[in-house]
Amino acid sequence: MFCSVIAVIVLQVKRALITVYDKSGIADFSKELAKLGVELISTGGTASALRKAGLKVTEVSDITGFPELFEGRVKTLHPLIHGGILYKRGDKKHEAEAEKNGIRPIDLVVINLYPFEKEPGIEMIDIGGPALIRAAAKNFDHVAVVVEPSQYAPVLADLKANEGKLSAELRKRLMLHAFERTSEYDYQISKHFAKAGAEDEMFPNTLVMRFRKVQDLRYGENPHQKAAVYCNGESRKPLLACIQSLAGKQLSYNNLLDTNSALMLIRDLRSRVATAILKHNNPCGAALGKTLRESYEKALATDSMSAYGGVVAFTRKVDLATAEAMGPQFIEVVLAPGYEPAALELLKQKKSRRILDISGLMEPAEGETDFRSILGGMLYQQSDYFPIDPLNPKFNVVSKRAPSDYEKKALGFAYILAKHVKSNAIVFAREDQIVGIGAGQMSRVDACKIAIEKARDAKLEVKGTAMASDAFFPFRDTVEFAAKAGVSAIIQPGGSIRDADVIAAANEYGLAMVFTGTRHFKH
């Protein structure tokens, strides 16, 4: 019904109201309208600009009989203007009222708003502009509305193609864009003043977020689920959701989830030459190296079986030697802060391999936030941010034996990985290589057992490694299990009611134990 109504209505453009803050292109656009016989109506600065361009303009004040009032706050808010936009053409009652009250139709409304987003303040809150836009958009059956200079060309093309008429299809598109613009404008105003008056700017009483669709995805986590990826329209920084692949197939829903986890991890290793490999949102290997290739080969050795079809992330520009080492491996996504030309050409030979340049995404920020959906709502929090170099955490030694310098390096490395492993998380590490990972278990002991199994499967030695836990040990059993496997040092948050028992176990086995005071759950 909706489409059939607009399809039969023809809009002949005879009068246009033009009042714009951004005057780029408006003179040329108006000249073309005048050539088509369109009468131009305008206000203040726009009218002056059009006259300077040699155009004949009727002032709004000449139509309304009122001057612009209160420093221009009131110009177009008048029945002779809004009536000309809003009345229904062809409706007998509306036509009679228009004739009785001397209201002439306005067929085209060209508006762009005060730039509140760039210059927030009371005087930059546009009143007449949004009112005109909404009026014209509401009556799009009979009126066309243009809200930005980029629309001038398609409007002129449509008018010229249709002998001064605007198609119903274009009017509908213009209407949708107009309501999007006023919605965005109101949102920016409310957000600005909500923050200005909020006790906690990060967590206002009403949280409004805006995203624009980047693209539809083939499907979601599973083929029967529809999905799309959206980009945060608020951010002024590069965003993972918006970056384009340098090569390979379109990123899938699961690719994006894994890639995001890989990015968060590799940023925490950015001070060193490092590689991290992830699968199903969990690290399955990570290592530091003197060269990028060395770090990649050691990361792959942590769990080469799980790395198949995974995501590989680097802290440095990928060179040819590293690309050659990756050659035989099936990798879904590669992300790095740049690629040497020869390396990129080699990596692109695998047609299905997605390649991302994350040069602008490597620096974390304290103000970043995370959010997740729950049924009927959303959880919103600060990101789990390291304010200091994560490879050198603050060591609060609680055991009789302090960690050696080597153990401190291994503890720092394990500590980073534990933050990015699903809870319950246990990580074994040397100073430059992750040896075993136990992820996502209901029991911390089970996570420890899996980490030991993974190390043994990879033929990596557990003896002499450091162990990190993302949360405290509720009992001493995990410490005993790790000690018997050969772990020499442990880093954990502390905070259990049985901390004394856990520390006693460490002392009994001669382990160095460090508390951080900071938990890193990742559910």
XYZ file of C-alpha atoms in Angstrom:
523
model
C 0.000 0.000 0.000
C 2.812 2.358 0.969
C 4.740 1.869 -2.275
C 1.653 2.020 -4.482
C 0.688 5.406 -3.017
C 3.998 7.110 -3.744
C 4.361 5.523 -7.167
C 1.438 7.452 -8.670
C 2.331 10.887 -7.262
C 4.333 13.148 -9.555
C 6.281 16.063 -8.038
C 6.829 19.027 -10.319
C 9.363 21.295 -8.613
C 8.326 24.940 -8.947
C 9.422 26.533 -5.654
C 12.439 25.679 -3.512
C 13.292 26.858 0.008
C 17.079 27.016 0.451
C 18.736 27.830 3.775
C 22.107 26.241 4.474
C 24.979 26.669 6.935
C 27.480 24.855 4.703
C 27.314 26.827 1.473
C 29.697 24.668 -0.546
C 28.162 24.003 -3.958
C 24.917 25.824 -3.172
C 25.363 28.593 -5.765
C 25.962 26.149 -8.626
C 23.083 23.944 -7.483
C 20.721 26.929 -7.269
C 21.766 28.177 -10.715
C 20.739 24.824 -12.197
C 17.412 24.996 -10.351
C 16.831 28.485 -11.724
C 17.523 27.252 -15.272
C 14.737 24.716 -14.728
C 12.368 27.561 -13.814
C 12.371 26.963 -10.067
C 11.591 29.971 -7.848
C 14.191 30.357 -5.086
C 13.204 31.275 -1.512
C 15.897 31.825 1.087
C 17.000 33.454 4.359
C 19.829 35.635 5.663
C 23.317 34.537 4.683
C 22.130 32.008 2.121
C 20.044 34.642 0.333
C 23.090 36.959 0.237
C 25.283 34.211 -1.193
C 22.751 33.441 -3.926
C 22.384 37.113 -4.855
C 26.154 37.439 -5.113
C 25.990 34.561 -7.579
C 23.580 36.631 -9.683
C 20.397 34.792 -8.755
C 16.965 36.210 -8.029
C 15.863 35.270 -4.523
C 12.652 35.822 -2.540
C 13.338 36.396 1.165
C 11.324 34.328 3.639
C 10.534 37.559 5.497
C 8.852 38.906 2.325
C 6.531 35.894 2.383
C 5.782 35.844 6.110
C 5.684 39.610 6.695
C 7.968 39.143 9.705
C 11.658 40.026 9.957
C 14.205 37.543 11.243
C 13.882 37.765 15.045
C 16.081 37.236 18.110
C 19.451 37.108 16.357
C 18.079 34.788 13.688
C 16.593 32.262 16.131
C 13.196 32.721 14.459
C 13.131 32.874 10.668
C 11.145 30.095 9.044
C 8.795 29.079 11.873
C 5.615 30.397 10.247
C 2.416 28.854 8.768
C 3.095 30.369 5.339
C 6.366 28.383 5.238
C 5.466 25.177 7.075
C 1.973 25.171 5.551
C 3.514 25.352 2.085
C 5.611 22.293 2.927
C 3.087 20.198 4.826
C -0.240 20.468 3.013
C -1.308 17.536 0.849
C -1.496 18.357 -2.823
C -4.691 17.119 -4.431
C -6.547 16.864 -1.113
C -9.645 19.056 -1.509
C -9.780 20.140 2.127
C -6.054 20.930 2.252
C -6.181 22.777 -1.064
C -9.122 24.900 0.127
C -7.377 25.781 3.390
C -4.171 26.679 1.551
C -6.032 28.962 -0.873
C -8.054 30.608 1.928
C -4.882 31.386 3.917
C -2.687 32.445 1.011
C -0.360 29.438 1.359
C 1.621 28.542 -1.749
C 3.308 25.172 -2.136
C 7.030 24.677 -1.491
C 8.170 21.612 -3.433
C 11.856 21.340 -2.521
C 13.504 22.060 0.831
C 17.306 22.352 0.857
C 18.721 22.498 4.396
C 21.923 21.675 6.210
C 22.201 22.205 9.923
C 24.393 24.203 12.257
C 27.535 22.076 12.895
C 26.804 21.204 16.521
C 29.010 18.095 16.284
C 32.071 20.255 15.553
C 31.159 23.273 17.679
C 28.916 22.077 20.526
C 27.087 24.860 22.343
C 23.641 26.355 22.889
C 23.787 28.681 19.882
C 24.726 25.796 17.618
C 21.446 23.993 18.365
C 19.461 24.406 15.156
C 15.697 24.765 15.649
C 14.222 25.865 12.333
C 16.411 23.526 10.294
C 15.292 20.238 11.896
C 11.675 21.450 11.871
C 11.842 22.118 8.126
C 13.604 18.826 7.445
C 11.069 16.805 9.409
C 8.126 18.643 7.798
C 9.431 18.011 4.286
C 10.345 14.404 5.067
C 6.898 13.739 6.556
C 5.258 15.038 3.380
C 7.691 13.290 1.011
C 4.774 12.270 -1.216
C 4.594 15.923 -2.239
C 7.930 17.487 -1.215
C 11.604 16.587 -1.630
C 14.168 17.302 1.072
C 17.928 17.690 0.601
C 20.146 17.776 3.693
C 23.736 17.729 2.433
C 25.758 18.918 -0.579
C 26.490 15.362 -1.774
C 22.792 15.069 -2.710
C 22.807 18.040 -5.116
C 24.105 16.085 -8.106
C 21.602 13.182 -7.958
C 18.703 15.598 -7.416
C 19.697 17.662 -10.466
C 20.181 14.541 -12.529
C 16.704 13.313 -11.611
C 15.107 16.685 -12.339
C 16.754 16.929 -15.740
C 15.905 13.355 -16.649
C 12.241 13.890 -15.736
C 11.660 17.388 -17.169
C 11.659 19.201 -13.836
C 9.975 16.427 -11.864
C 11.442 14.371 -9.004
C 10.821 10.630 -8.962
C 9.024 8.946 -6.083
C 11.956 6.578 -5.604
C 14.426 9.435 -5.083
C 12.048 11.312 -2.778
C 11.751 8.242 -0.573
C 15.528 7.858 -0.373
C 15.870 11.548 0.496
C 13.199 11.188 3.182
C 14.981 8.264 4.849
C 18.285 10.107 4.824
C 16.612 13.227 6.253
C 15.227 11.392 9.269
C 18.607 9.716 9.809
C 20.210 13.164 9.811
C 17.815 14.719 12.343
C 18.084 11.629 14.525
C 21.880 11.851 14.479
C 21.727 15.588 15.207
C 19.441 15.178 18.220
C 21.596 12.317 19.450
C 24.758 14.424 19.329
C 23.072 17.208 21.302
C 21.658 14.888 23.971
C 24.958 13.021 24.276
C 26.910 16.248 24.724
C 24.702 17.622 27.475
C 24.234 14.235 29.167
C 28.004 13.943 29.500
C 28.352 17.534 30.617
C 25.929 16.920 33.490
C 26.850 13.355 34.378
C 28.694 12.385 37.541
C 30.310 9.550 35.571
C 30.697 10.375 31.881
C 31.577 6.788 30.983
C 28.357 5.439 32.489
C 25.505 7.941 31.924
C 21.992 7.105 33.100
C 20.897 6.668 29.496
C 23.445 5.023 27.232
C 22.848 5.705 23.546
C 25.130 4.196 20.907
C 25.104 4.564 17.134
C 26.526 2.158 14.602
C 26.462 2.113 10.819
C 26.367 -1.087 8.824
C 29.638 -1.865 7.093
C 28.401 -4.950 5.312
C 26.185 -7.998 5.545
C 27.983 -11.206 6.461
C 27.360 -14.554 4.798
C 26.030 -15.825 8.139
C 26.654 -15.602 11.867
C 28.336 -18.109 14.156
C 26.421 -20.825 12.289
C 25.009 -20.997 8.752
C 21.378 -20.728 9.885
C 22.006 -17.358 11.614
C 21.836 -14.081 9.679
C 24.505 -11.506 10.563
C 26.078 -8.158 9.692
C 29.014 -6.109 10.945
C 28.510 -2.545 12.173
C 31.031 0.204 12.784
C 30.913 2.501 15.806
C 29.995 5.901 14.397
C 31.252 7.644 17.547
C 34.901 6.717 17.367
C 37.440 9.084 15.817
C 40.064 6.292 15.769
C 40.544 3.446 13.294
C 38.255 0.522 14.101
C 38.657 -3.180 13.484
C 35.058 -3.419 12.236
C 35.801 -0.884 9.481
C 39.214 -1.911 8.139
C 39.413 -3.670 4.798
C 41.323 -6.839 3.998
C 44.396 -6.378 1.823
C 43.682 -9.797 0.327
C 41.562 -12.891 0.748
C 37.889 -13.638 1.186
C 35.419 -11.524 3.110
C 35.856 -11.801 6.868
C 33.193 -13.963 8.487
C 31.448 -13.447 11.827
C 33.772 -15.941 13.536
C 36.822 -14.493 11.769
C 35.999 -11.091 13.241
C 35.557 -12.485 16.754
C 38.890 -14.314 16.588
C 40.630 -11.344 14.967
C 39.412 -9.008 17.690
C 40.794 -11.334 20.375
C 44.094 -11.551 18.511
C 44.321 -7.765 18.271
C 43.669 -7.287 21.996
C 46.424 -9.779 22.822
C 49.046 -8.567 20.375
C 48.631 -4.984 21.599
C 49.744 -6.110 25.058
C 52.943 -7.528 23.508
C 53.647 -4.487 21.301
C 56.866 -3.511 23.119
C 58.580 -6.702 21.891
C 59.011 -8.676 18.683
C 56.180 -11.154 19.159
C 53.701 -13.499 17.508
C 50.389 -14.763 18.880
C 48.241 -17.493 17.352
C 44.566 -17.823 18.290
C 41.834 -20.339 17.607
C 38.197 -20.011 18.640
C 38.880 -16.853 20.652
C 41.671 -18.427 22.702
C 45.441 -18.212 22.318
C 46.986 -21.524 21.312
C 50.521 -20.181 20.982
C 52.635 -17.101 21.596
C 56.316 -16.296 21.658
C 58.915 -13.534 21.651
C 61.952 -13.567 19.396
C 65.000 -11.723 18.171
C 63.378 -11.851 14.724
C 59.735 -12.027 13.734
C 60.267 -15.391 12.071
C 61.782 -16.802 15.253
C 58.806 -15.602 17.301
C 56.391 -17.137 14.768
C 58.104 -20.522 14.723
C 58.196 -20.711 18.523
C 54.540 -19.632 18.776
C 53.548 -22.324 16.279
C 55.480 -24.926 18.268
C 53.296 -24.293 21.344
C 50.344 -26.109 19.732
C 50.740 -26.604 15.994
C 47.658 -28.825 15.785
C 45.302 -26.200 17.219
C 46.966 -23.483 15.124
C 45.565 -25.074 11.947
C 42.972 -22.657 10.547
C 43.727 -20.063 13.201
C 44.484 -16.348 13.344
C 48.112 -15.161 13.453
C 48.981 -11.731 14.845
C 52.328 -9.925 14.816
C 53.716 -6.881 16.623
C 56.001 -5.897 13.733
C 55.816 -5.441 9.968
C 55.881 -8.868 8.312
C 59.084 -9.499 6.372
C 59.738 -12.034 3.624
C 61.440 -14.535 5.941
C 58.382 -14.648 8.207
C 56.019 -14.940 5.247
C 58.075 -17.877 3.936
C 57.828 -19.616 7.306
C 54.043 -19.217 7.218
C 53.806 -20.603 3.690
C 52.643 -24.177 4.322
C 50.349 -23.363 7.238
C 46.573 -23.005 6.769
C 45.827 -19.601 8.323
C 42.411 -17.924 8.227
C 43.557 -14.388 9.076
C 46.909 -12.600 9.367
C 47.129 -9.251 11.128
C 50.198 -7.081 11.469
C 51.214 -3.402 11.509
C 52.274 -3.518 7.865
C 53.872 -5.880 5.340
C 56.964 -5.694 3.196
C 55.861 -5.768 -0.478
C 57.526 -9.111 -1.204
C 56.028 -10.635 1.951
C 52.547 -9.414 1.056
C 52.772 -10.851 -2.449
C 53.813 -14.221 -1.050
C 51.045 -14.258 1.575
C 48.442 -13.344 -1.056
C 49.194 -16.528 -2.984
C 46.856 -18.326 -0.575
C 43.623 -16.928 -2.034
C 41.452 -17.668 1.004
C 43.850 -16.082 3.516
C 42.584 -12.751 4.873
C 45.350 -10.182 5.415
C 44.775 -7.130 7.637
C 46.956 -4.104 8.275
C 46.452 -3.024 11.913
C 48.985 -0.170 11.883
C 46.494 2.283 13.379
C 45.134 -0.116 15.988
C 48.178 -1.090 18.031
C 47.927 1.433 20.864
C 45.382 0.656 23.601
C 43.756 3.483 25.529
C 42.537 3.708 29.100
C 39.118 5.031 28.056
C 38.216 2.085 25.815
C 35.071 0.129 26.680
C 33.662 -3.351 26.110
C 30.037 -4.346 25.803
C 28.159 -7.596 25.354
C 24.518 -8.348 24.746
C 22.298 -10.216 27.153
C 18.621 -10.985 26.652
C 16.845 -7.645 26.707
C 19.924 -5.623 27.583
C 23.638 -5.076 27.509
C 26.628 -5.335 29.823
C 29.014 -2.399 29.555
C 32.428 -2.017 31.166
C 35.861 -0.452 30.955
C 38.335 -2.495 28.954
C 40.787 -4.639 30.899
C 43.619 -2.169 30.460
C 47.265 -2.507 31.576
C 48.390 0.949 32.774
C 52.039 -0.198 32.829
C 54.202 -2.398 30.616
C 52.446 -5.773 30.966
C 55.722 -7.637 30.472
C 56.916 -6.082 33.730
C 54.059 -6.419 36.227
C 54.331 -5.216 39.785
C 55.719 -8.116 41.801
C 54.405 -8.580 45.313
C 56.405 -11.589 46.470
C 54.438 -13.608 49.033
C 56.597 -16.764 49.126
C 59.817 -17.327 51.047
C 61.752 -17.503 47.792
C 61.716 -14.520 45.441
C 61.621 -15.166 41.693
C 64.879 -14.987 39.773
C 65.326 -12.458 36.971
C 64.603 -15.222 34.458
C 61.458 -16.238 36.328
C 60.284 -12.620 36.449
C 60.443 -12.443 32.649
C 58.609 -15.750 32.334
C 55.986 -14.679 34.876
C 55.365 -11.415 33.021
C 54.887 -13.236 29.726
C 52.567 -15.853 31.240
C 50.621 -13.091 32.992
C 49.803 -11.368 29.680
C 48.574 -14.556 28.081
C 46.423 -15.502 31.075
C 44.544 -12.217 30.666
C 43.512 -13.247 27.148
C 42.662 -16.908 27.841
C 39.066 -17.836 28.657
C 38.430 -18.476 32.353
C 39.364 -20.582 34.167
C 42.785 -19.954 32.667
C 46.187 -21.487 33.382
C 49.281 -20.657 31.320
C 52.806 -22.116 31.478
C 55.600 -20.040 29.968
C 59.288 -19.578 29.595
C 60.694 -16.062 29.207
C 60.063 -16.106 25.439
C 57.607 -18.915 24.700
C 54.246 -20.139 25.901
C 54.556 -23.827 26.732
C 51.015 -24.868 27.652
C 47.546 -23.330 27.933
C 44.458 -24.581 29.768
C 41.371 -22.568 28.821
C 37.716 -22.243 29.690
C 37.446 -24.945 32.330
C 34.988 -25.115 35.217
C 37.805 -26.237 37.517
C 41.201 -24.549 37.825
C 42.798 -27.953 38.447
C 41.358 -29.206 35.139
C 42.749 -26.135 33.380
C 46.158 -26.951 34.884
C 45.938 -30.580 33.744
C 45.050 -29.517 30.191
C 47.945 -27.035 30.067
C 50.359 -29.810 31.112
C 48.855 -32.185 28.543
C 49.166 -29.585 25.794
C 52.828 -29.011 26.665
C 53.583 -32.716 26.600
C 51.725 -33.189 23.291
C 53.927 -30.450 21.810
C 57.012 -32.128 23.339
C 57.730 -28.970 25.346
C 59.267 -29.208 28.812
C 57.107 -28.011 31.723
C 59.969 -28.213 34.192
C 61.337 -24.775 35.013
C 58.380 -22.878 33.592
C 56.404 -20.093 35.246
C 52.669 -20.483 35.697
C 50.024 -17.745 35.555
C 46.435 -17.940 36.730
C 43.792 -15.377 35.750
C 42.209 -15.552 39.230
C 43.096 -16.719 42.719
C 43.448 -20.375 43.737
C 40.539 -21.395 45.954
C 42.549 -24.378 47.226
C 46.162 -25.483 47.277
C 45.564 -28.445 44.940
C 46.419 -26.610 41.685
C 49.713 -25.383 43.180
C 50.629 -28.927 44.239
C 49.719 -30.308 40.826
C 51.801 -27.672 39.022
C 54.770 -28.119 41.369
C 54.856 -31.879 40.726
C 54.861 -31.144 36.971
C 58.000 -28.991 37.416
C 56.697 -25.389 37.575
C 59.144 -23.172 39.475
C 57.218 -19.891 39.878
C 53.590 -18.776 39.985
C 51.872 -15.437 39.370
C 48.261 -14.930 40.464
C 45.972 -12.157 41.794
C 45.594 -13.484 45.349
C 42.520 -12.674 47.390
C 41.290 -16.131 48.360
C 40.227 -16.888 51.942
C 42.755 -19.723 51.674
C 45.688 -17.615 50.448
C 47.708 -18.714 53.490
C 47.264 -22.398 52.537
C 48.173 -21.661 48.915
C 51.319 -19.740 49.934
C 52.263 -22.545 52.332
C 52.020 -25.041 49.461
C 54.313 -22.866 47.354
C 56.836 -22.726 50.180
C 56.690 -26.471 50.748
C 57.638 -27.079 47.117
C 60.199 -24.272 46.971
C 58.212 -22.219 44.470
C 58.383 -18.475 44.050
C 54.889 -16.981 44.254
C 53.835 -13.475 43.257
C 50.501 -11.721 43.859
C 49.349 -8.987 41.439
C 46.174 -7.898 43.207
C 44.382 -7.728 39.822
C 42.092 -10.427 38.472
C 41.740 -10.970 34.708
C 38.620 -13.076 34.174
C 37.613 -13.476 30.516
C 34.271 -15.199 30.113
